[in-house]
Amino acid sequence: MRYRTLGGGTGPTISTLCLGTLPFGTTVDEPTAFAVLDRFAEAGGTFLDTADNYACWVPGATGDESELLLGRWLRSRGARDRTVLATKAGARPDPSRGPEWPANLEGLGEKAVRKAVDGSLRRLGTDRVDLYYAHVEDRTVPLEETVGALAGLVRDGIVGVLGASNHATWRLAEARHIAGARNLPGFRAVQQRHTYLRPRYDAESGLQRETDEELLDYAAAHDDLTLLGYSTLMHGGYARPEQPLPERYDHPGSVARLRVAQEVAAEAGATVNQVVLAWLTGGRVPVVPVLGVSSVTQLDECLAALDLRLDAAQRARLDTA
């Protein structure tokens, strides 16, 4: 495993791969999830990611499942002190706002943020979260209110570093400006959808935001901001070339880009998944991939990407395809 510092020079040390736990407790059962978590820890992985709404869209689920399972694993392994733990607020179903998700998101008002963090701490069985994200934008609440509410969690010692996920770059920048002007802790991490293939310009994003050139430029100019990427492996899309690409990436521009990734993989004796992960972690803005895996075998493939070094020519071919 390799390591880096989260959020510039003052954040915690994290593994360069983060294990996402979105399906754990719903579509991935507890024995399998524990096996994946054990293998990640054995390999030196220290950075785990969850949210207070994972995976509420699965029939019969409430959004408690991932945090509860992760809390059980942390306790059973005595692993809390050696784990950098990230969770999120803002996208949990709130029945008082109606019966349908995502129309009934809890949002990022001050009361909602306080309620959300209390619930996450209880489910995770901890008194502190190392990285706490504003999960999705909430434009019904003034940014000043959200920034102040999140800063209060840091002040109270129950949150270490703050992050934003699924935010437009200008909203991220504005929130950081507000925090800086008030001498408050601001966002030091941003997590967006990010993979090697680029989406169609007209792709429907819903609650999710894609990493674009504007965000990459902003992150490159601010070394106190760590960029994380989710859905990096397109839910297995690179591993199943016989199947159509996900709709958002199914366009003519993907053909050449995918062909180059396959060529580089063949040259390196690697898989396309491993090339994508190496491309992400070694770019001009090094990205922390949030791995979405459902088996130890899939995790081991991802871990092996840490041994892959793309040379300058390979990276240039990938970048310009």
CSV table of N, CA and C in Angstrom, one decimal, residues 102-251:
chain,number,residue,atom,x,y,z
A,102,PRO,N,-35.4,10.6,-4.3
A,102,PRO,CA,-34.6,11.6,-3.6
A,102,PRO,C,-35.3,12.9,-3.3
A,103,ALA,N,-36.6,13.0,-3.6
A,103,ALA,CA,-37.3,14.3,-3.3
A,103,ALA,C,-37.3,14.6,-1.8
A,104,ASN,N,-37.1,13.6,-1.0
A,104,ASN,CA,-37.2,13.9,0.5
A,104,ASN,C,-35.9,13.9,1.1
A,105,LEU,N,-34.8,14.4,0.4
A,105,LEU,CA,-33.5,14.4,1.0
A,105,LEU,C,-33.5,15.2,2.3
A,106,GLU,N,-32.7,14.8,3.3
A,106,GLU,CA,-32.6,15.5,4.6
A,106,GLU,C,-32.0,16.9,4.4
A,107,GLY,N,-31.2,17.1,3.4
A,107,GLY,CA,-30.6,18.4,3.1
A,107,GLY,C,-29.5,18.8,4.0
A,108,LEU,N,-29.0,20.1,3.9
A,108,LEU,CA,-27.8,20.5,4.6
A,108,LEU,C,-28.1,21.7,5.5
A,109,GLY,N,-29.3,21.9,6.0
A,109,GLY,CA,-29.5,22.9,7.0
A,109,GLY,C,-28.8,22.5,8.3
A,110,GLU,N,-28.7,23.5,9.2
A,110,GLU,CA,-28.0,23.3,10.4
A,110,GLU,C,-28.6,22.1,11.3
A,111,LYS,N,-29.9,22.1,11.4
A,111,LYS,CA,-30.5,21.1,12.2
A,111,LYS,C,-30.4,19.7,11.6
A,112,ALA,N,-30.5,19.7,10.2
A,112,ALA,CA,-30.4,18.4,9.5
A,112,ALA,C,-28.9,17.9,9.7
A,113,VAL,N,-27.9,18.7,9.6
A,113,VAL,CA,-26.6,18.3,9.7
A,113,VAL,C,-26.3,17.7,11.1
A,114,ARG,N,-26.8,18.4,12.1
A,114,ARG,CA,-26.6,17.9,13.5
A,114,ARG,C,-27.3,16.6,13.7
A,115,LYS,N,-28.5,16.4,13.2
A,115,LYS,CA,-29.2,15.2,13.3
A,115,LYS,C,-28.5,14.1,12.6
A,116,ALA,N,-28.0,14.4,11.4
A,116,ALA,CA,-27.3,13.4,10.6
A,116,ALA,C,-26.0,12.9,11.2
A,117,VAL,N,-25.2,13.8,11.7
A,117,VAL,CA,-24.0,13.3,12.3
A,117,VAL,C,-24.2,12.5,13.6
A,118,ASP,N,-25.2,12.9,14.4
A,118,ASP,CA,-25.6,12.1,15.6
A,118,ASP,C,-26.0,10.7,15.2
A,119,GLY,N,-26.8,10.5,14.1
A,119,GLY,CA,-27.2,9.2,13.7
A,119,GLY,C,-26.0,8.4,13.2
A,120,SER,N,-25.1,9.0,12.4
A,120,SER,CA,-24.0,8.3,11.9
A,120,SER,C,-23.0,7.8,13.0
A,121,LEU,N,-22.8,8.7,14.0
A,121,LEU,CA,-21.9,8.3,15.1
A,121,LEU,C,-22.5,7.1,15.8
A,122,ARG,N,-23.8,7.1,16.0
A,122,ARG,CA,-24.5,6.0,16.7
A,122,ARG,C,-24.4,4.7,15.9
A,123,ARG,N,-24.6,4.8,14.6
A,123,ARG,CA,-24.6,3.6,13.8
A,123,ARG,C,-23.2,3.0,13.7
A,124,LEU,N,-22.2,3.9,13.6
A,124,LEU,CA,-20.8,3.5,13.4
A,124,LEU,C,-20.2,3.1,14.7
A,125,GLY,N,-20.8,3.5,15.8
A,125,GLY,CA,-20.2,3.1,17.1
A,125,GLY,C,-18.9,3.9,17.4
A,126,THR,N,-18.9,5.1,17.1
A,126,THR,CA,-17.7,5.9,17.3
A,126,THR,C,-18.1,7.3,17.8
A,127,ASP,N,-17.1,8.0,18.4
A,127,ASP,CA,-17.4,9.4,18.8
A,127,ASP,C,-16.8,10.5,17.9
A,128,ARG,N,-16.3,10.0,16.8
A,128,ARG,CA,-15.6,11.0,15.9
A,128,ARG,C,-15.5,10.4,14.5
A,129,VAL,N,-15.8,11.3,13.5
A,129,VAL,CA,-15.6,10.9,12.1
A,129,VAL,C,-14.4,11.7,11.6
A,130,ASP,N,-13.5,11.0,10.8
A,130,ASP,CA,-12.3,11.7,10.4
A,130,ASP,C,-12.5,12.6,9.2
A,131,LEU,N,-13.4,12.2,8.3
A,131,LEU,CA,-13.8,13.0,7.1
A,131,LEU,C,-15.3,13.0,7.0
A,132,TYR,N,-15.9,14.2,7.0
A,132,TYR,CA,-17.3,14.3,6.9
A,132,TYR,C,-17.7,15.2,5.7
A,133,TYR,N,-18.5,14.5,4.8
A,133,TYR,CA,-18.9,15.2,3.5
A,133,TYR,C,-20.3,15.8,3.6
A,134,ALA,N,-20.4,16.9,3.0
A,134,ALA,CA,-21.7,17.4,2.5
A,134,ALA,C,-22.0,16.6,1.2
A,135,HIS,N,-23.0,15.7,1.3
A,135,HIS,CA,-23.1,14.7,0.2
A,135,HIS,C,-23.6,15.1,-1.1
A,136,VAL,N,-24.6,16.0,-1.1
A,136,VAL,CA,-25.1,16.6,-2.4
A,136,VAL,C,-25.4,18.0,-2.1
A,137,GLU,N,-25.4,18.8,-3.1
A,137,GLU,CA,-25.8,20.2,-3.0
A,137,GLU,C,-27.2,20.4,-2.4
A,138,ASP,N,-27.4,21.4,-1.6
A,138,ASP,CA,-28.7,21.8,-1.1
A,138,ASP,C,-28.8,23.3,-1.3
A,139,ARG,N,-29.4,23.7,-2.5
A,139,ARG,CA,-29.5,25.1,-2.8
A,139,ARG,C,-30.7,25.8,-2.2
A,140,THR,N,-31.4,25.0,-1.4
A,140,THR,CA,-32.5,25.6,-0.6
A,140,THR,C,-32.0,26.2,0.7
A,141,VAL,N,-30.8,25.9,1.1
A,141,VAL,CA,-30.2,26.4,2.3
A,141,VAL,C,-29.0,27.3,1.9
A,142,PRO,N,-28.9,28.5,2.6
A,142,PRO,CA,-27.7,29.4,2.3
A,142,PRO,C,-26.4,28.6,2.6
A,143,LEU,N,-25.4,28.9,1.7
A,143,LEU,CA,-24.1,28.2,1.9
A,143,LEU,C,-23.6,28.6,3.3
A,144,GLU,N,-23.8,29.8,3.7
A,144,GLU,CA,-23.3,30.3,5.0
A,144,GLU,C,-23.8,29.4,6.1
A,145,GLU,N,-25.0,29.0,6.0
A,145,GLU,CA,-25.6,28.1,7.1
A,145,GLU,C,-24.9,26.8,7.1
A,146,THR,N,-24.8,26.2,5.9
A,146,THR,CA,-24.1,24.9,5.8
A,146,THR,C,-22.7,24.9,6.2
A,147,VAL,N,-21.9,25.9,5.8
A,147,VAL,CA,-20.5,26.1,6.2
A,147,VAL,C,-20.4,26.2,7.7
A,148,GLY,N,-21.3,27.0,8.3
A,148,GLY,CA,-21.2,27.2,9.7
A,148,GLY,C,-21.6,26.0,10.5
A,149,ALA,N,-22.6,25.2,10.0
A,149,ALA,CA,-23.0,24.0,10.7
A,149,ALA,C,-21.9,23.0,10.7
A,150,LEU,N,-21.2,22.8,9.5
A,150,LEU,CA,-20.2,21.8,9.4
A,150,LEU,C,-18.9,22.3,10.2
A,151,ALA,N,-18.6,23.6,10.2
A,151,ALA,CA,-17.5,24.0,11.0
A,151,ALA,C,-17.7,23.8,12.5
A,152,GLY,N,-19.0,23.9,12.9
A,152,GLY,CA,-19.3,23.6,14.3
A,152,GLY,C,-19.0,22.2,14.7
A,153,LEU,N,-19.1,21.3,13.8
A,153,LEU,CA,-18.8,19.9,14.1
A,153,LEU,C,-17.3,19.7,14.3
A,154,VAL,N,-16.5,20.4,13.5
A,154,VAL,CA,-15.1,20.4,13.7
A,154,VAL,C,-14.7,21.1,15.1
A,155,ARG,N,-15.3,22.2,15.3
A,155,ARG,CA,-15.1,22.9,16.6
A,155,ARG,C,-15.4,22.0,17.8
A,156,ASP,N,-16.5,21.2,17.7
A,156,ASP,CA,-16.9,20.3,18.8
A,156,ASP,C,-16.1,19.0,18.9
A,157,GLY,N,-15.2,18.8,18.0
A,157,GLY,CA,-14.3,17.7,18.0
A,157,GLY,C,-14.9,16.4,17.6
A,158,ILE,N,-16.0,16.4,16.9
A,158,ILE,CA,-16.6,15.2,16.4
A,158,ILE,C,-16.4,14.9,14.9
A,159,VAL,N,-15.7,15.9,14.3
A,159,VAL,CA,-15.3,15.8,12.9
A,159,VAL,C,-13.9,16.3,12.7
A,160,GLY,N,-13.1,15.6,11.9
A,160,GLY,CA,-11.7,16.1,11.7
A,160,GLY,C,-11.6,17.0,10.5
A,161,VAL,N,-11.8,16.4,9.3
A,161,VAL,CA,-11.7,17.2,8.0
A,161,VAL,C,-13.1,17.2,7.3
A,162,LEU,N,-13.4,18.3,6.6
A,162,LEU,CA,-14.6,18.5,5.9
A,162,LEU,C,-14.4,18.2,4.4
A,163,GLY,N,-15.5,17.7,3.8
A,163,GLY,CA,-15.4,17.4,2.4
A,163,GLY,C,-16.8,17.7,1.7
A,164,ALA,N,-16.7,17.9,0.4
A,164,ALA,CA,-17.9,18.1,-0.4
A,164,ALA,C,-18.0,17.0,-1.4
A,165,SER,N,-19.2,16.5,-1.7
A,165,SER,CA,-19.4,15.5,-2.8
A,165,SER,C,-20.6,15.9,-3.6
A,166,ASN,N,-20.4,15.7,-4.9
A,166,ASN,CA,-21.5,16.1,-5.8
A,166,ASN,C,-21.9,17.5,-5.7
A,167,HIS,N,-20.9,18.4,-5.8
A,167,HIS,CA,-21.0,19.8,-5.8
A,167,HIS,C,-20.4,20.4,-7.1
A,168,ALA,N,-21.1,21.4,-7.6
A,168,ALA,CA,-20.5,22.2,-8.7
A,168,ALA,C,-19.2,22.9,-8.2
A,169,THR,N,-18.2,23.0,-9.1
A,169,THR,CA,-17.0,23.6,-8.7
A,169,THR,C,-17.2,25.0,-8.1
A,170,TRP,N,-18.0,25.8,-8.7
A,170,TRP,CA,-18.2,27.1,-8.2
A,170,TRP,C,-18.8,27.1,-6.8
A,171,ARG,N,-19.7,26.2,-6.5
A,171,ARG,CA,-20.2,26.1,-5.2
A,171,ARG,C,-19.2,25.7,-4.2
A,172,LEU,N,-18.3,24.7,-4.6
A,172,LEU,CA,-17.2,24.3,-3.7
A,172,LEU,C,-16.3,25.5,-3.4
A,173,ALA,N,-15.9,26.3,-4.5
A,173,ALA,CA,-15.1,27.4,-4.3
A,173,ALA,C,-15.7,28.5,-3.4
A,174,GLU,N,-17.0,28.7,-3.6
A,174,GLU,CA,-17.7,29.7,-2.8
A,174,GLU,C,-17.7,29.3,-1.4
A,175,ALA,N,-18.0,28.1,-1.1
A,175,ALA,CA,-18.1,27.6,0.3
A,175,ALA,C,-16.7,27.7,1.0
A,176,ARG,N,-15.6,27.4,0.2
A,176,ARG,CA,-14.3,27.6,0.8
A,176,ARG,C,-14.0,29.0,1.0
A,177,HIS,N,-14.4,29.9,0.1
A,177,HIS,CA,-14.2,31.3,0.3
A,177,HIS,C,-14.9,31.8,1.6
A,178,ILE,N,-16.2,31.4,1.8
A,178,ILE,CA,-17.0,31.8,3.0
A,178,ILE,C,-16.2,31.4,4.2
A,179,ALA,N,-15.8,30.1,4.2
A,179,ALA,CA,-15.1,29.6,5.4
A,179,ALA,C,-13.8,30.4,5.7
A,180,GLY,N,-13.1,30.6,4.6
A,180,GLY,CA,-11.8,31.4,4.8
A,180,GLY,C,-12.0,32.8,5.3
A,181,ALA,N,-13.1,33.5,4.8
A,181,ALA,CA,-13.4,34.8,5.3
A,181,ALA,C,-13.8,34.9,6.7
A,182,ARG,N,-14.4,33.8,7.2
A,182,ARG,CA,-14.8,33.7,8.6
A,182,ARG,C,-13.8,33.0,9.5
A,183,ASN,N,-12.7,32.6,9.0
A,183,ASN,CA,-11.7,31.9,9.7
A,183,ASN,C,-12.3,30.6,10.3
A,184,LEU,N,-13.0,29.9,9.4
A,184,LEU,CA,-13.6,28.6,9.8
A,184,LEU,C,-13.0,27.5,9.0
A,185,PRO,N,-13.0,26.3,9.5
A,185,PRO,CA,-12.6,25.2,8.7
A,185,PRO,C,-13.5,25.0,7.5
A,186,GLY,N,-12.9,24.8,6.3
A,186,GLY,CA,-13.7,24.6,5.1
A,186,GLY,C,-13.4,23.3,4.4
A,187,PHE,N,-14.0,23.1,3.3
A,187,PHE,CA,-13.8,21.8,2.6
A,187,PHE,C,-12.3,21.6,2.2
A,188,ARG,N,-11.8,20.4,2.5
A,188,ARG,CA,-10.5,20.0,2.2
A,188,ARG,C,-10.4,18.8,1.3
A,189,ALA,N,-11.6,18.3,1.0
A,189,ALA,CA,-11.7,17.1,0.1
A,189,ALA,C,-12.9,17.3,-0.8
A,190,VAL,N,-12.9,16.7,-2.0
A,190,VAL,CA,-14.0,16.7,-2.8
A,190,VAL,C,-14.1,15.4,-3.5
A,191,GLN,N,-15.3,14.8,-3.5
A,191,GLN,CA,-15.5,13.4,-4.1
A,191,GLN,C,-16.6,13.5,-5.2
A,192,GLN,N,-16.2,13.2,-6.4
A,192,GLN,CA,-17.1,13.3,-7.5
A,192,GLN,C,-16.9,12.0,-8.3
A,193,ARG,N,-17.9,11.7,-9.2
A,193,ARG,CA,-17.8,10.6,-10.2
A,193,ARG,C,-16.5,10.9,-11.0
A,194,HIS,N,-15.7,9.9,-11.3
A,194,HIS,CA,-14.5,10.1,-12.0
A,194,HIS,C,-14.0,8.8,-12.6
A,195,THR,N,-13.8,8.7,-13.9
A,195,THR,CA,-13.2,7.5,-14.5
A,195,THR,C,-12.4,7.9,-15.7
A,196,TYR,N,-11.8,7.0,-16.4
A,196,TYR,CA,-11.0,7.3,-17.6
A,196,TYR,C,-11.9,7.8,-18.8
A,197,LEU,N,-13.0,7.0,-19.0
A,197,LEU,CA,-13.9,7.5,-20.1
A,197,LEU,C,-14.6,8.7,-19.7
A,198,ARG,N,-14.9,9.6,-20.6
A,198,ARG,CA,-15.6,10.8,-20.4
A,198,ARG,C,-17.1,10.6,-20.7
A,199,PRO,N,-18.0,11.3,-20.0
A,199,PRO,CA,-19.4,11.1,-20.2
A,199,PRO,C,-19.8,11.9,-21.5
A,200,ARG,N,-21.0,11.5,-22.0
A,200,ARG,CA,-21.6,12.3,-23.1
A,200,ARG,C,-21.9,13.7,-22.5
A,201,TYR,N,-21.9,14.7,-23.4
A,201,TYR,CA,-22.1,16.1,-22.9
A,201,TYR,C,-23.5,16.3,-22.4
A,202,ASP,N,-24.5,15.4,-22.9
A,202,ASP,CA,-25.9,15.6,-22.5
A,202,ASP,C,-26.3,14.5,-21.5
A,203,ALA,N,-25.3,13.8,-20.9
A,203,ALA,CA,-25.7,12.7,-20.0
A,203,ALA,C,-26.4,13.3,-18.7
A,204,GLU,N,-27.5,12.6,-18.4
A,204,GLU,CA,-28.3,13.0,-17.2
A,204,GLU,C,-27.5,12.6,-15.9
A,205,SER,N,-27.2,13.5,-15.0
A,205,SER,CA,-26.4,13.3,-13.9
A,205,SER,C,-27.2,13.0,-12.6
A,206,GLY,N,-28.4,13.5,-12.6
A,206,GLY,CA,-29.2,13.3,-11.3
A,206,GLY,C,-28.5,14.0,-10.2
A,207,LEU,N,-28.4,13.3,-9.1
A,207,LEU,CA,-27.7,13.9,-7.9
A,207,LEU,C,-26.2,13.9,-8.0
A,208,GLN,N,-25.7,13.2,-9.0
A,208,GLN,CA,-24.2,13.0,-9.1
A,208,GLN,C,-23.6,14.1,-9.9
A,209,ARG,N,-22.3,14.4,-9.6
A,209,ARG,CA,-21.5,15.3,-10.4
A,209,ARG,C,-20.3,14.6,-10.9
A,210,GLU,N,-19.9,14.9,-12.1
A,210,GLU,CA,-18.8,14.4,-12.8
A,210,GLU,C,-17.6,15.3,-12.6
A,211,THR,N,-16.4,14.7,-12.4
A,211,THR,CA,-15.2,15.5,-12.4
A,211,THR,C,-14.9,16.0,-13.8
A,212,ASP,N,-14.8,17.3,-13.9
A,212,ASP,CA,-14.6,17.9,-15.2
A,212,ASP,C,-13.3,18.7,-15.2
A,213,GLU,N,-12.9,19.4,-16.3
A,213,GLU,CA,-11.6,20.1,-16.4
A,213,GLU,C,-11.6,21.3,-15.4
A,214,GLU,N,-12.8,21.9,-15.2
A,214,GLU,CA,-12.9,23.0,-14.3
A,214,GLU,C,-12.5,22.6,-12.9
A,215,LEU,N,-13.0,21.4,-12.4
A,215,LEU,CA,-12.6,20.9,-11.1
A,215,LEU,C,-11.2,20.5,-11.0
A,216,LEU,N,-10.7,19.8,-12.1
A,216,LEU,CA,-9.3,19.4,-12.1
A,216,LEU,C,-8.4,20.7,-12.0
A,217,ASP,N,-8.7,21.7,-12.7
A,217,ASP,CA,-7.9,23.0,-12.7
A,217,ASP,C,-7.9,23.6,-11.3
A,218,TYR,N,-9.1,23.6,-10.7
A,218,TYR,CA,-9.3,24.1,-9.4
A,218,TYR,C,-8.4,23.3,-8.3
A,219,ALA,N,-8.5,22.0,-8.4
A,219,ALA,CA,-7.8,21.2,-7.5
A,219,ALA,C,-6.3,21.3,-7.7
A,220,ALA,N,-5.9,21.5,-9.0
A,220,ALA,CA,-4.4,21.6,-9.2
A,220,ALA,C,-3.9,22.9,-8.6
A,221,ALA,N,-4.8,23.9,-8.5
A,221,ALA,CA,-4.3,25.3,-8.0
A,221,ALA,C,-4.4,25.4,-6.5
A,222,HIS,N,-5.0,24.3,-5.8
A,222,HIS,CA,-5.2,24.4,-4.4
A,222,HIS,C,-4.7,23.1,-3.8
A,223,ASP,N,-3.4,23.1,-3.3
A,223,ASP,CA,-2.8,21.9,-2.8
A,223,ASP,C,-3.4,21.5,-1.4
A,224,ASP,N,-4.3,22.3,-0.8
A,224,ASP,CA,-4.9,21.8,0.4
A,224,ASP,C,-6.2,21.1,0.1
A,225,LEU,N,-6.5,20.7,-1.1
A,225,LEU,CA,-7.7,20.1,-1.5
A,225,LEU,C,-7.4,18.7,-2.1
A,226,THR,N,-8.0,17.6,-1.5
A,226,THR,CA,-7.8,16.3,-2.1
A,226,THR,C,-8.9,15.9,-2.9
A,227,LEU,N,-8.7,15.4,-4.1
A,227,LEU,CA,-9.7,14.9,-5.0
A,227,LEU,C,-9.9,13.4,-4.9
A,228,LEU,N,-11.1,13.0,-4.7
A,228,LEU,CA,-11.4,11.6,-4.7
A,228,LEU,C,-12.4,11.3,-5.8
A,229,GLY,N,-12.3,10.1,-6.4
A,229,GLY,CA,-13.2,9.7,-7.4
A,229,GLY,C,-14.0,8.4,-7.1
A,230,TYR,N,-15.3,8.4,-7.4
A,230,TYR,CA,-16.1,7.2,-7.2
A,230,TYR,C,-16.6,6.8,-8.6
A,231,SER,N,-17.1,5.5,-8.6
A,231,SER,CA,-17.5,4.9,-9.9
A,231,SER,C,-16.4,4.8,-10.9
A,232,THR,N,-15.1,4.7,-10.3
A,232,THR,CA,-13.9,4.7,-11.2
A,232,THR,C,-13.9,3.6,-12.2
A,233,LEU,N,-14.5,2.5,-11.8
A,233,LEU,CA,-14.4,1.3,-12.7
A,233,LEU,C,-15.7,1.0,-13.4
A,234,MET,N,-16.6,2.0,-13.4
A,234,MET,CA,-17.9,1.9,-14.2
A,234,MET,C,-18.7,0.6,-13.8
A,235,HIS,N,-18.6,0.3,-12.5
A,235,HIS,CA,-19.4,-0.9,-12.0
A,235,HIS,C,-19.1,-2.1,-12.8
A,236,GLY,N,-17.8,-2.3,-13.1
A,236,GLY,CA,-17.4,-3.5,-13.9
A,236,GLY,C,-17.4,-3.3,-15.4
A,237,GLY,N,-17.7,-2.1,-15.9
A,237,GLY,CA,-17.8,-1.9,-17.3
A,237,GLY,C,-16.6,-2.2,-18.1
A,238,TYR,N,-15.4,-1.9,-17.5
A,238,TYR,CA,-14.1,-2.2,-18.2
A,238,TYR,C,-13.8,-3.7,-18.3
A,239,ALA,N,-14.3,-4.4,-17.3
A,239,ALA,CA,-14.0,-5.8,-17.2
A,239,ALA,C,-14.9,-6.7,-18.1
A,240,ARG,N,-15.9,-6.1,-18.7
A,240,ARG,CA,-16.9,-6.9,-19.5
A,240,ARG,C,-17.0,-6.3,-20.9
A,241,PRO,N,-15.9,-6.4,-21.7
A,241,PRO,CA,-15.9,-5.7,-23.1
A,241,PRO,C,-17.0,-6.2,-24.0
A,242,GLU,N,-17.6,-7.4,-23.7
A,242,GLU,CA,-18.7,-7.9,-24.6
A,242,GLU,C,-20.0,-7.2,-24.3
A,243,GLN,N,-20.1,-6.5,-23.2
A,243,GLN,CA,-21.3,-5.8,-22.9
A,243,GLN,C,-21.3,-4.3,-23.3
A,244,PRO,N,-22.4,-3.8,-23.6
A,244,PRO,CA,-22.4,-2.3,-24.0
A,244,PRO,C,-21.9,-1.5,-22.8
A,245,LEU,N,-21.3,-0.4,-23.2
A,245,LEU,CA,-20.9,0.6,-22.1
A,245,LEU,C,-22.1,1.2,-21.4
A,246,PRO,N,-21.9,1.6,-20.2
A,246,PRO,CA,-23.0,2.4,-19.6
A,246,PRO,C,-23.4,3.5,-20.5
A,247,GLU,N,-24.7,3.9,-20.5
A,247,GLU,CA,-25.2,4.8,-21.4
A,247,GLU,C,-24.5,6.2,-21.4
A,248,ARG,N,-24.1,6.6,-20.2
A,248,ARG,CA,-23.5,7.9,-20.1
A,248,ARG,C,-22.1,8.0,-20.8
A,249,TYR,N,-21.5,6.8,-21.0
A,249,TYR,CA,-20.2,6.7,-21.6
A,249,TYR,C,-20.3,6.1,-23.0
A,250,ASP,N,-21.4,5.8,-23.5
A,250,ASP,CA,-21.6,5.2,-24.8
A,250,ASP,C,-21.7,6.2,-25.9
A,251,HIS,N,-20.6,6.6,-26.4
A,251,HIS,CA,-20.5,7.6,-27.5
A,251,HIS,C,-19.3,7.4,-28.3
